[in-house]
Short mmCIF file of C-alpha atoms and ligand atoms in Angstrom, two decimals:
data_model
loop_
_atom_site.label_atom_id
_atom_site.label_comp_id
_atom_site.label_asym_id
_atom_site.label_seq_id
_atom_site.Cartn_x
_atom_site.Cartn_y
_atom_site.Cartn_z
CA MET A 1234 134.25 84.60 77.48
CA GLU A 1235 136.30 82.80 80.77
CA VAL A 1236 134.52 82.22 84.19
CA ASN A 1237 137.28 83.87 85.57
CA SER A 1238 135.46 86.97 85.00
CA ILE A 1239 132.79 86.29 87.05
CA PRO A 1240 132.61 89.26 89.22
CA ILE A 1241 133.21 88.75 92.90
CA TYR A 1242 130.09 90.37 93.60
CA LEU A 1243 128.11 87.13 92.78
CA PHE A 1244 129.87 84.85 94.83
CA PHE A 1245 129.89 87.20 98.25
CA VAL A 1246 125.92 87.55 97.82
CA ILE A 1247 125.46 83.26 97.11
CA PHE A 1248 128.16 82.79 99.76
CA SER A 1249 126.77 84.82 102.01
CA CYS A 1250 123.27 83.54 101.30
CA SER A 1251 124.09 80.12 101.14
CA THR A 1252 124.70 80.10 104.98
CA ILE A 1253 120.92 81.52 105.69
CA LEU A 1254 119.41 79.03 102.94
CA GLU A 1255 118.47 75.97 104.67
CA ALA A 1256 117.03 73.10 103.49
CA SER A 1257 112.92 72.33 104.20
CA ILE A 1258 111.96 68.84 103.06
CA ASN A 1259 111.28 67.09 106.79
CA GLY A 1260 109.65 69.78 108.25
CA ASP A 1261 107.86 69.25 111.77
CA GLU A 1262 103.85 68.30 110.90
CA PRO A 1263 102.19 71.67 110.86
CA ARG A 1264 100.37 72.77 113.79
CA PHE A 1265 97.47 75.24 113.11
CA SER A 1266 95.69 77.72 115.72
CA GLN A 1267 92.14 78.84 115.10
CA GLN A 1268 92.47 81.00 112.53
CA GLN A 1269 90.36 83.67 114.97
CA GLN A 1270 93.93 84.16 116.28
CA PRO A 1271 96.77 86.27 113.71
CA ILE A 1272 99.19 83.88 112.07
CA ILE A 1273 101.87 83.30 113.24
CA ARG A 1274 105.59 81.51 112.37
CA SER A 1275 104.77 78.08 114.71
CA ASP A 1276 101.54 77.83 112.64
CA PHE A 1277 104.12 76.30 109.58
CA PRO A 1278 106.21 73.02 109.99
CA SER A 1279 110.07 74.07 111.35
CA GLY A 1280 111.52 73.36 108.20
CA PHE A 1281 108.98 75.40 106.27
CA LEU A 1282 111.34 78.35 104.21
CA PHE A 1283 110.45 81.76 104.89
CA GLY A 1284 112.26 84.22 102.68
CA ALA A 1285 111.93 87.22 100.25
CA ALA A 1286 112.49 87.20 96.37
CA THR A 1287 113.98 89.89 94.50
CA SER A 1288 115.46 89.93 90.69
CA ALA A 1289 119.04 91.21 89.15
CA TYR A 1290 117.48 94.16 87.11
CA GLN A 1291 114.88 95.38 89.37
CA ILE A 1292 117.20 96.06 92.53
CA GLU A 1293 121.32 95.39 91.26
CA GLY A 1294 121.62 98.92 89.15
CA ALA A 1295 125.11 99.04 88.16
CA TYR A 1296 124.51 98.57 84.49
CA LEU A 1297 127.86 99.33 82.78
CA GLU A 1298 130.73 98.15 85.51
CA ASP A 1299 132.71 95.38 86.02
CA GLY A 1300 132.18 94.31 81.80
CA LYS A 1301 128.86 93.65 82.16
CA SER A 1302 127.09 93.78 78.65
CA LEU A 1303 123.55 95.46 77.51
CA THR A 1304 120.51 93.21 78.60
CA ASN A 1305 117.18 93.64 76.72
CA TRP A 1306 115.68 96.43 79.28
CA ASP A 1307 118.74 98.74 79.69
CA CYS A 1308 117.85 98.23 75.36
CA PHE A 1309 113.99 98.63 75.87
CA CYS A 1310 114.35 101.61 78.26
CA HIS A 1311 116.71 103.35 76.97
CA SER A 1312 115.34 103.26 73.24
CA LYS A 1313 111.40 103.81 75.16
CA PRO A 1314 111.64 105.21 78.03
CA GLU A 1315 108.42 106.19 78.12
CA GLU A 1316 107.65 102.16 78.33
CA CYS A 1317 109.27 101.93 81.42
CA GLY A 1318 107.47 103.74 84.70
CA GLU A 1319 105.55 107.18 83.94
CA ASN A 1320 108.96 108.70 84.92
CA GLY A 1321 110.95 107.02 82.24
CA ASP A 1322 112.67 105.61 84.93
CA ASN A 1323 115.12 102.17 84.02
CA GLY A 1324 117.07 100.05 85.82
CA ASP A 1325 120.58 101.84 85.16
CA VAL A 1326 121.12 102.16 89.29
CA ALA A 1327 117.65 100.54 90.46
CA ASP A 1328 118.27 99.98 93.84
CA ASP A 1329 122.32 99.94 94.04
CA HIS A 1330 122.62 97.08 95.60
CA TYR A 1331 125.59 96.24 93.22
CA HIS A 1332 127.40 98.11 95.81
CA LEU A 1333 125.11 97.86 98.84
CA PHE A 1334 124.78 94.32 98.43
CA MET A 1335 126.36 93.44 102.09
CA LYS A 1336 123.58 95.90 103.64
CA ASP A 1337 121.40 93.81 102.20
CA ILE A 1338 122.27 90.90 103.32
CA GLU A 1339 122.47 92.04 106.89
CA LEU A 1340 118.70 93.15 106.24
CA MET A 1341 118.22 90.32 105.62
CA HIS A 1342 119.85 88.46 108.28
CA SER A 1343 118.07 91.42 110.70
CA LEU A 1344 114.31 90.23 109.45
CA GLY A 1345 115.27 86.66 110.43
CA ILE A 1346 114.68 84.95 106.96
CA LYS A 1347 116.00 81.87 106.23
CA ALA A 1348 115.92 82.37 101.98
CA TYR A 1349 116.61 85.02 99.56
CA ARG A 1350 115.53 84.44 96.68
CA PHE A 1351 117.15 86.27 93.28
CA SER A 1352 118.20 85.68 90.26
CA ILE A 1353 121.53 85.81 88.58
CA SER A 1354 121.79 88.54 85.61
CA TRP A 1355 122.67 86.54 82.80
CA ALA A 1356 125.13 89.90 80.47
CA ARG A 1357 126.82 89.70 84.06
CA ILE A 1358 127.59 86.31 83.64
CA LEU A 1359 128.58 86.44 80.59
CA PRO A 1360 128.99 89.40 78.29
CA ARG A 1361 130.21 89.40 75.36
CA ILE A 1362 130.33 86.21 74.14
CA GLU A 1363 128.49 83.69 71.63
CA PRO A 1364 124.92 83.40 72.43
CA PHE A 1365 124.54 82.25 76.19
CA VAL A 1366 121.47 81.09 77.64
CA THR A 1367 120.89 81.73 81.63
CA ILE A 1368 118.64 81.04 84.86
CA HIS A 1369 116.64 83.98 84.13
CA HIS A 1370 114.21 86.73 85.31
CA GLU A 1371 113.16 89.09 82.31
CA ASP A 1372 116.76 89.85 81.14
CA PHE A 1373 119.03 88.70 79.24
CA PRO A 1374 121.88 89.96 76.44
CA GLN A 1375 120.07 92.21 73.73
CA GLU A 1376 123.03 90.38 71.66
CA LEU A 1377 120.58 87.29 71.37
CA GLU A 1378 117.83 89.81 70.67
CA ASP A 1379 120.22 91.17 67.73
CA LYS A 1380 121.47 88.20 66.75
CA TYR A 1381 118.48 86.13 66.15
CA GLY A 1382 115.19 87.77 68.03
CA SER A 1383 116.38 85.80 71.32
CA TRP A 1384 113.25 83.52 72.24
CA LEU A 1385 111.25 83.26 68.85
CA ASP A 1386 114.42 81.29 67.79
CA PRO A 1387 114.84 77.39 69.27
CA GLN A 1388 119.10 78.84 69.51
CA MET A 1389 118.16 80.62 72.70
CA GLN A 1390 117.41 77.08 74.26
CA ASP A 1391 120.73 75.97 73.20
CA ASP A 1392 122.56 79.43 74.77
CA PHE A 1393 120.10 79.44 77.90
CA VAL A 1394 121.99 75.30 78.56
CA HIS A 1395 124.75 77.08 78.54
CA PHE A 1396 124.30 79.30 80.86
CA ALA A 1397 122.55 77.19 82.94
CA GLU A 1398 125.89 75.03 83.28
CA THR A 1399 127.94 77.61 83.79
CA CYS A 1400 125.62 78.67 86.41
CA PHE A 1401 125.49 74.52 87.86
CA LYS A 1402 129.33 74.27 87.33
CA ASN A 1403 130.47 78.09 89.64
CA PHE A 1404 127.76 78.07 92.58
CA GLY A 1405 126.09 74.63 92.29
CA ASP A 1406 127.55 73.60 94.89
CA ARG A 1407 126.44 76.28 97.14
CA VAL A 1408 123.17 76.82 95.33
CA LYS A 1409 120.42 73.65 96.35
CA TYR A 1410 117.41 75.48 94.47
CA TRP A 1411 117.38 76.26 90.55
CA ILE A 1412 114.43 78.26 89.27
CA THR A 1413 115.76 77.96 85.56
CA ILE A 1414 113.15 80.60 84.19
CA ASN A 1415 110.88 83.42 86.01
CA GLU A 1416 107.43 82.95 84.59
CA PRO A 1417 107.57 82.81 81.39
CA ASN A 1418 104.02 82.23 81.09
CA LEU A 1419 103.93 86.08 81.67
CA VAL A 1420 106.98 86.62 79.76
CA SER A 1421 105.30 85.61 76.74
CA GLU A 1422 102.29 87.24 77.31
CA PHE A 1423 103.56 90.77 77.79
CA ALA A 1424 106.36 90.90 75.64
CA TYR A 1425 105.18 88.99 72.58
CA GLU A 1426 101.36 89.62 73.10
CA LYS A 1427 100.80 93.13 74.90
CA GLY A 1428 104.13 94.07 73.69
CA VAL A 1429 104.42 96.16 76.80
CA TYR A 1430 107.98 94.24 77.63
CA PRO A 1431 110.69 93.75 75.90
CA PRO A 1432 111.41 93.38 72.48
CA GLY A 1433 107.75 94.53 72.23
CA ARG A 1434 106.67 93.00 69.83
CA CYS A 1435 102.82 92.68 69.19
CA SER A 1436 100.43 92.90 66.54
CA GLN A 1437 96.59 94.53 66.88
CA PRO A 1438 94.04 94.60 68.42
CA PHE A 1439 96.57 94.47 71.15
CA GLY A 1440 99.03 96.96 70.49
CA ASN A 1441 100.57 99.41 67.84
CA CYS A 1442 104.02 97.96 67.93
CA LEU A 1443 106.40 97.73 64.45
CA ALA A 1444 105.90 93.58 64.30
CA GLY A 1445 104.55 91.35 66.39
CA ASN A 1446 101.91 88.26 65.62
CA SER A 1447 99.68 88.58 68.91
CA ASP A 1448 97.76 85.77 68.37
CA VAL A 1449 100.83 82.90 67.51
CA GLU A 1450 104.53 84.23 68.68
CA PRO A 1451 103.28 83.88 72.37
CA LEU A 1452 103.36 79.63 72.01
CA PHE A 1453 106.46 80.43 70.16
CA VAL A 1454 108.22 81.38 73.35
CA MET A 1455 106.72 79.43 75.51
CA HIS A 1456 107.50 76.85 73.83
CA ASN A 1457 111.10 77.65 73.32
CA MET A 1458 110.93 78.75 77.03
CA LEU A 1459 109.40 75.36 78.19
CA LEU A 1460 112.50 73.17 76.04
CA ALA A 1461 114.87 75.41 77.39
CA HIS A 1462 113.64 74.61 80.54
CA GLY A 1463 113.83 71.09 79.89
CA LYS A 1464 117.28 70.91 78.41
CA ALA A 1465 118.83 72.49 81.68
CA ALA A 1466 116.87 70.51 83.82
CA LYS A 1467 118.15 67.26 82.15
CA LEU A 1468 121.78 68.43 81.80
CA TYR A 1469 121.53 69.57 85.73
CA ARG A 1470 120.19 65.84 86.40
CA GLU A 1471 122.01 64.21 84.27
CA GLN A 1472 125.55 65.71 85.22
CA TYR A 1473 125.37 68.04 88.56
CA GLN A 1474 122.84 66.63 90.67
CA PRO A 1475 124.15 63.19 91.79
CA LYS A 1476 127.36 65.22 93.69
CA GLN A 1477 125.83 68.61 93.99
CA GLY A 1478 122.14 67.54 95.83
CA GLY A 1479 120.50 70.35 94.50
CA SER A 1480 116.83 70.34 93.11
CA VAL A 1481 115.68 72.34 89.75
CA GLY A 1482 111.88 74.05 89.29
CA LEU A 1483 109.66 76.45 87.27
CA VAL A 1484 107.95 79.40 88.48
CA ALA A 1485 104.71 80.90 86.75
CA HIS A 1486 102.66 83.43 87.25
CA CYS A 1487 99.48 81.99 89.12
CA PHE A 1488 96.27 84.03 88.85
CA MET A 1489 93.52 82.28 90.51
CA TYR A 1490 90.64 82.49 88.05
CA GLU A 1491 86.99 82.88 89.47
CA PRO A 1492 83.77 82.43 87.02
CA ILE A 1493 82.16 85.45 87.18
CA THR A 1494 79.10 84.06 86.94
CA ASP A 1495 77.69 80.18 88.27
CA SER A 1496 76.65 79.67 84.81
CA GLU A 1497 77.98 76.49 83.00
CA LEU A 1498 79.63 79.23 80.22
CA ASP A 1499 81.58 80.80 82.50
CA ARG A 1500 82.41 78.15 84.60
CA LYS A 1501 84.09 76.89 82.22
CA ALA A 1502 85.63 80.10 80.61
CA ALA A 1503 87.54 79.88 84.00
CA GLU A 1504 88.62 76.41 83.94
CA ARG A 1505 90.23 77.75 80.40
CA ALA A 1506 91.68 80.35 81.85
CA MET A 1507 93.77 78.43 84.67
CA ILE A 1508 94.28 75.65 81.89
CA PHE A 1509 95.43 78.52 79.21
CA ASN A 1510 97.34 79.78 81.89
CA ILE A 1511 98.50 76.94 84.63
CA GLY A 1512 98.24 74.08 82.34
CA TRP A 1513 100.15 75.46 79.83
CA SER A 1514 102.98 76.24 82.18
CA PHE A 1515 103.58 73.03 84.13
CA ASP A 1516 101.88 70.17 82.06
CA PRO A 1517 104.55 70.01 79.82
CA PRO A 1518 107.58 69.79 82.50
CA ILE A 1519 105.31 66.83 84.74
CA PHE A 1520 103.08 65.66 81.91
CA GLY A 1521 105.12 65.80 78.72
CA ASP A 1522 102.24 67.99 76.55
CA TYR A 1523 100.67 71.06 76.50
CA PRO A 1524 96.97 69.81 77.71
CA GLN A 1525 94.20 68.39 75.35
CA GLU A 1526 92.47 71.55 75.24
CA MET A 1527 94.97 74.10 74.36
CA ARG A 1528 95.72 71.48 71.35
CA GLU A 1529 92.10 71.50 70.52
CA TYR A 1530 91.83 75.27 70.61
CA HIS A 1531 94.91 75.73 68.86
CA GLY A 1532 95.30 73.04 66.72
CA ASN A 1533 98.52 73.27 64.59
CA GLU A 1534 98.89 76.53 65.77
CA LEU A 1535 100.57 75.65 69.06
CA PRO A 1536 104.03 73.63 68.32
CA ARG A 1537 104.70 70.48 69.33
CA PHE A 1538 107.05 68.19 70.91
CA THR A 1539 109.07 65.60 69.30
CA GLN A 1540 108.51 62.05 71.02
CA GLU A 1541 112.12 62.52 72.31
CA GLU A 1542 111.20 65.93 73.68
CA LYS A 1543 108.30 65.02 75.70
CA ASP A 1544 110.21 62.45 77.48
CA MET A 1545 112.66 65.00 78.11
CA MET A 1546 110.05 67.07 79.55
CA LYS A 1547 108.53 64.69 81.45
CA ASN A 1548 109.22 65.26 85.28
CA SER A 1549 111.58 67.34 84.03
CA ILE A 1550 110.99 69.89 87.62
CA ASP A 1551 111.40 68.51 91.71
CA PHE A 1552 109.02 71.45 92.71
CA ILE A 1553 106.61 74.21 91.21
CA GLY A 1554 107.11 77.66 91.92
CA ILE A 1555 103.62 79.67 92.36
CA ASN A 1556 104.17 83.36 91.89
CA HIS A 1557 100.78 84.00 93.27
CA TYR A 1558 99.37 87.39 94.03
CA SER A 1559 95.59 87.89 92.93
CA ALA A 1560 92.17 85.93 92.11
CA ILE A 1561 90.53 87.81 89.05
CA TYR A 1562 87.29 86.52 87.48
CA ALA A 1563 87.46 85.14 83.95
CA LYS A 1564 83.82 85.15 81.99
CA ASP A 1565 83.05 83.69 78.07
CA CYS A 1566 83.77 84.90 75.20
CA THR A 1567 82.48 81.98 73.01
CA ASN A 1568 78.46 82.92 73.47
CA SER A 1569 78.46 86.27 75.37
CA SER A 1570 80.41 89.36 74.11
CA CYS A 1571 83.77 90.75 74.87
CA SER A 1572 86.03 93.27 73.84
CA GLU A 1573 88.54 91.72 70.56
CA SER A 1574 91.23 91.17 72.67
CA ALA A 1575 89.81 88.54 74.74
CA ASN A 1576 87.85 87.61 72.36
CA ARG A 1577 90.25 85.22 70.77
CA VAL A 1578 92.05 81.61 70.81
CA ILE A 1579 95.03 83.15 72.40
CA LYS A 1580 93.29 83.99 75.33
CA GLY A 1581 90.94 80.76 75.15
CA PHE A 1582 88.51 82.96 74.28
CA VAL A 1583 88.07 84.74 78.11
CA GLU A 1584 87.89 88.01 79.42
CA ILE A 1585 89.12 88.58 82.81
CA THR A 1586 87.92 91.08 84.80
CA GLY A 1587 88.02 92.64 88.40
CA GLU A 1588 84.88 93.56 88.72
CA ARG A 1589 81.30 91.81 88.96
CA ASP A 1590 78.45 94.73 88.70
CA GLY A 1591 80.19 97.29 90.11
CA VAL A 1592 82.18 95.47 92.78
CA LEU A 1593 85.43 94.69 92.98
CA ILE A 1594 86.58 91.04 93.60
CA GLY A 1595 89.23 92.75 96.60
CA ASP A 1596 90.51 95.98 97.73
CA PRO A 1597 92.89 97.26 94.51
CA THR A 1598 96.41 97.83 94.72
CA SER A 1599 98.75 99.90 92.74
CA MET A 1600 98.94 97.01 89.94
CA PRO A 1601 96.18 97.47 87.46
CA ARG A 1602 95.61 93.02 87.67
CA PHE A 1603 95.83 92.71 91.46
CA PHE A 1604 93.44 92.79 94.05
CA VAL A 1605 93.78 91.76 97.71
CA VAL A 1606 91.46 88.32 97.48
CA PRO A 1607 93.82 86.12 100.27
CA ARG A 1608 91.18 83.03 99.45
CA GLY A 1609 92.69 82.79 96.42
CA MET A 1610 96.03 81.49 97.94
CA GLU A 1611 94.31 78.57 99.33
CA GLU A 1612 92.83 78.07 96.14
CA ILE A 1613 95.01 78.25 93.75
CA VAL A 1614 97.34 76.11 96.10
CA ASN A 1615 94.50 73.55 95.86
CA TYR A 1616 94.58 73.66 91.93
CA VAL A 1617 98.18 72.47 92.17
CA LYS A 1618 98.10 70.10 94.16
CA THR A 1619 95.28 68.48 92.45
CA ARG A 1620 96.11 68.86 89.36
CA TYR A 1621 99.74 67.47 89.78
CA ASN A 1622 99.33 65.24 91.79
CA ASN A 1623 100.62 67.54 95.05
CA THR A 1624 104.32 67.72 93.69
CA PRO A 1625 105.95 69.89 96.35
CA MET A 1626 105.36 73.74 95.60
CA PHE A 1627 107.19 76.73 96.67
CA VAL A 1628 104.94 79.87 96.76
CA THR A 1629 108.09 82.36 95.10
CA GLU A 1630 106.21 85.21 95.07
CA ASN A 1631 103.84 87.10 96.98
CA GLY A 1632 103.15 91.47 97.79
CA TYR A 1633 101.18 93.76 98.26
CA SER A 1634 101.93 97.05 95.89
CA SER A 1635 101.01 100.39 97.09
CA PRO A 1636 101.53 103.62 95.08
CA ASN A 1637 104.67 105.32 95.31
CA VAL A 1638 102.80 109.38 95.04
CA GLN A 1639 104.44 111.61 94.88
CA ASP A 1640 103.22 114.26 98.06
CA VAL A 1641 102.32 111.00 100.65
CA GLN A 1642 104.61 111.43 103.49
CA VAL A 1643 107.99 108.64 103.46
CA GLU A 1644 106.30 108.24 107.19
CA GLU A 1645 102.64 106.60 105.05
CA ILE A 1646 104.72 104.79 103.00
CA LEU A 1647 106.42 103.56 106.39
CA ASN A 1648 103.53 102.76 108.58
CA ASP A 1649 102.44 99.77 105.91
CA VAL A 1650 99.36 98.48 107.75
CA LYS A 1651 97.87 97.41 104.58
CA ARG A 1652 100.57 95.21 103.50
CA ILE A 1653 100.91 93.26 106.89
CA GLU A 1654 96.95 92.44 106.88
CA PHE A 1655 97.64 91.04 103.48
CA HIS A 1656 100.58 88.78 104.52
CA GLN A 1657 98.61 88.06 106.96
CA ALA A 1658 95.23 87.15 105.07
CA TYR A 1659 97.72 85.03 102.92
CA LEU A 1660 99.08 83.40 105.14
CA ALA A 1661 96.25 82.36 107.04
CA SER A 1662 94.82 81.07 103.23
CA LEU A 1663 98.09 79.10 102.66
CA ALA A 1664 98.19 77.40 106.37
CA SER A 1665 95.07 76.11 105.43
CA ALA A 1666 96.22 74.31 102.78
CA ILE A 1667 98.83 72.84 104.05
CA THR A 1668 97.00 71.20 107.06
CA ASN A 1669 95.02 70.10 104.41
CA GLY A 1670 97.22 68.52 102.86
CA ALA A 1671 99.27 70.80 100.38
CA ASP A 1672 102.89 69.85 99.66
CA VAL A 1673 104.15 73.14 100.01
CA ARG A 1674 107.48 74.03 101.40
CA GLY A 1675 108.23 77.56 101.49
CA TYR A 1676 106.92 81.19 100.87
CA PHE A 1677 108.72 84.11 99.57
CA VAL A 1678 107.61 87.75 100.37
CA TRP A 1679 108.08 89.84 96.83
CA SER A 1680 110.13 91.93 97.95
CA LEU A 1681 112.43 92.36 100.01
CA MET A 1682 112.75 96.29 99.28
CA ASP A 1683 111.18 98.68 97.18
CA ASN A 1684 112.74 98.57 93.32
CA TYR A 1685 112.39 98.96 89.46
CA GLU A 1686 108.54 97.38 88.78
CA TRP A 1687 109.09 97.05 85.15
CA ALA A 1688 106.30 99.01 83.42
CA GLN A 1689 105.14 100.74 86.54
CA GLY A 1690 109.05 102.23 87.50
CA TYR A 1691 109.37 103.28 90.74
CA ASN A 1692 106.30 104.32 91.13
CA VAL A 1693 105.10 100.85 92.34
CA ARG A 1694 106.29 99.90 95.67
CA PHE A 1695 106.63 96.60 96.71
CA GLY A 1696 109.22 96.46 99.32
CA LEU A 1697 108.96 95.52 103.52
CA HIS A 1698 111.84 97.90 102.98
CA TYR A 1699 111.70 101.66 101.47
CA VAL A 1700 114.64 102.87 99.11
CA ASP A 1701 115.13 106.12 99.24
CA ARG A 1702 115.84 106.91 95.21
CA GLN A 1703 118.37 110.17 96.48
CA THR A 1704 120.33 107.95 99.08
CA PHE A 1705 119.31 104.72 98.43
CA ASP A 1706 119.25 103.65 101.83
CA ARG A 1707 117.19 101.00 103.27
CA ILE A 1708 114.41 101.52 105.36
CA PRO A 1709 112.61 98.75 107.47
CA LYS A 1710 108.51 99.52 106.93
CA LEU A 1711 106.38 98.76 109.72
CA SER A 1712 105.18 95.30 107.52
CA ALA A 1713 109.35 94.49 107.85
CA ARG A 1714 108.77 94.71 111.93
CA TRP A 1715 105.98 92.65 111.14
CA TYR A 1716 107.51 90.26 109.49
CA GLN A 1717 110.71 89.78 111.70
CA GLY A 1718 108.65 89.60 114.67
CA PHE A 1719 106.40 86.74 112.75
CA LEU A 1720 109.46 84.92 111.62
CA LYS A 1721 110.83 84.92 115.44
CA ASN A 1722 107.11 83.66 116.33
CA ASN A 1723 106.32 86.87 118.44
CA SER A 1724 103.19 87.81 118.88
CA LEU A 1725 102.06 90.77 117.38
CA ILE A 1726 101.61 93.11 120.35
CA ASP A 1727 103.35 96.21 119.02
CA LEU A 1728 101.64 96.21 115.96
CA PRO A 1729 97.60 98.30 115.02
CA GLU A 1730 94.55 97.18 116.19
CA SER A 1731 93.50 96.55 112.58
CA VAL A 1732 96.88 93.99 112.39
CA HIS A 1733 95.56 92.35 115.51
CA GLN A 1734 91.86 92.08 113.38
CA GLN A 1735 92.71 91.34 110.18
CA ALA A 1736 91.58 87.48 110.27
CA ASP A 1737 88.09 89.49 111.01
CA ILE A 1738 88.72 91.44 108.30
CA TYR A 1739 89.33 88.49 105.78
CA ASN A 1740 86.19 86.66 107.59
CA LEU A 1741 89.29 83.43 108.00
C1 BGC B 563 107.47 88.77 88.94
C2 BGC B 563 108.46 90.46 89.56
C3 BGC B 563 107.23 91.63 89.46
C4 BGC B 563 106.30 90.73 90.46
C5 BGC B 563 105.74 92.23 90.53
C6 BGC B 563 106.30 89.21 88.78
O1 BGC B 563 105.32 88.41 88.26
O2 BGC B 563 108.25 87.98 88.86
O3 BGC B 563 109.78 90.53 88.79
O4 BGC B 563 108.06 92.35 90.39
O5 BGC B 563 105.29 90.04 89.50
O6 BGC B 563 105.02 92.93 89.61
#
C-alpha cells in the first residue's frame, strides 16, 4: 500500500496537535505547596506536560471509510456483540471523531492542555496489504489474525516494524514522542489468558474459549510484543532519531499491588505481583532480559531472548509510560487457598482483590478492578523509579470512570465532582513523588472524552467531556472546567466545596 493513501484526517490531527505538543525536558524545579491546599498547576515544573489521552478505536468510528480495512476489534465486536458491552456496543461510530476531529482539537485548545496522546489506527494507514505492523493501541488489521494468528507468531514483530517505520517516515518530523505499544501486559492477559479481548483465546479455568492456552500463550504474545518494540526502537534510534530528534517509549498497565496482610508470604506475593507485571514489561527493554524471579517460576516456558536480542532490547526505551488507575491487594496462593485461576504460575501464584476484611481498598468506580487509592500513584512511581534507576517517566493514563446508568440525568453526569476529587488527589500524590526526586515529565488524563470502553462498551464514562450518543455533541463536564482552570493555575473558587476539601478527604 502506498503511503499516499494515508488519510488527510491524520495529517490534520498531527499537524494541529504538533502545535500544542511541547517538549518538557528541562522544566523549572518543582515548587510544592503544603498539601492542605488543593494541588495547583504551579506545583509542577513549568515544562511538565499536561495532556489528555484517547485511542483510535475508542473514539474514531468511520470503521469502513476511506479504504480502511477491518480490524481485530471490528471483527470481534461484530461476531461477538455480547462481549463488547452490555448493549452489543462497538466502535463502528464511537465518538465520530474521524469527522469531528476539528471540534475535538478545539476542545483541547479550550482546555489548555499542552499535549494530546492518541493512537494511529494501523488498519487506516496500511489497509489491505501484506501483514504490516504499527505503533499500536489494541486494534490492528484482522488480516494479520487470519493469516498467521497475529501476536502469537514472530512474523508480527516484523510487520509491526514495517508499520512503525511508515509512521516514523511520514510523521516523525512532527511527532517527538513515540510509544511503540500500549499495555502489552494487559493485551496478553485480556486477549490470551482471560480471552475477553480479541482474538478471545483462553483455556479452563479462565473461560470457555474455543481455543487457547491461558498458562503459556500470554508469555509468547508478550515476548513477540516486546521484541516488536525492541526492533522498532532500534530502527528509530538508528535511522530516524538522529535527524528527527524524538524519543521512543513503551507503556504498561501498572497496578500498584499492596500485600493484603503483613505476613511475609503476602508481602512476597505483592512483590511477585509487581515483578510479574512491571518487571515483565520493563525489565527486557531496560535490562535486556526477563526478571530472574519469573524464570524461577516459569522455567523453560518463559521464552528466551538470544544474546543478540538481549543486546537489542537493553536500553531500548527513552521513557517509561505508566498507565495507573488503582492500587489493589495481593494475596499469597503458595500457602493459602485461592481461586483456581489465581493459583497458577501465570499469575505468580497471587490472588488480587480489592477487599480486605469486608472493607474496600478505596472507593469503587465503574471498572471492576479500579478503586480510588491516590497513594498508589506515589507508590507506583517510586517503585518504577527505584527499579529502573529513575529512567524518565510519563503518566500516560490516569482517570476515573463513572457509570453510564440509563436513567441518570445528563446534569448529574456533567456534575462530576468525584472525577475532580480523583484527579486532585492523584496529582497531589504524583507531586509528592516528584518532589522526592522522581523524574516524571508529564501526565495524561484518560480521557479527553467519553468513549468506547472495550469490553464495557459505552456503559463506562472516563471523559472530561460528555459525548451525547445521539448527536455526538461534546459537552464539557465540571472536570473539564476544573482541568482548564488547573492548567491556568486558577484557584478553584467556582467549584464545589467538596473539591476544596479533597486534600482532607484523602488525608494528603
Ligand atoms: C487502556 C485504555 C482504556 C483505559 C481504561 C487502559 O488500560 O489503555 O484503552 O480505555 O485503560 O480502562
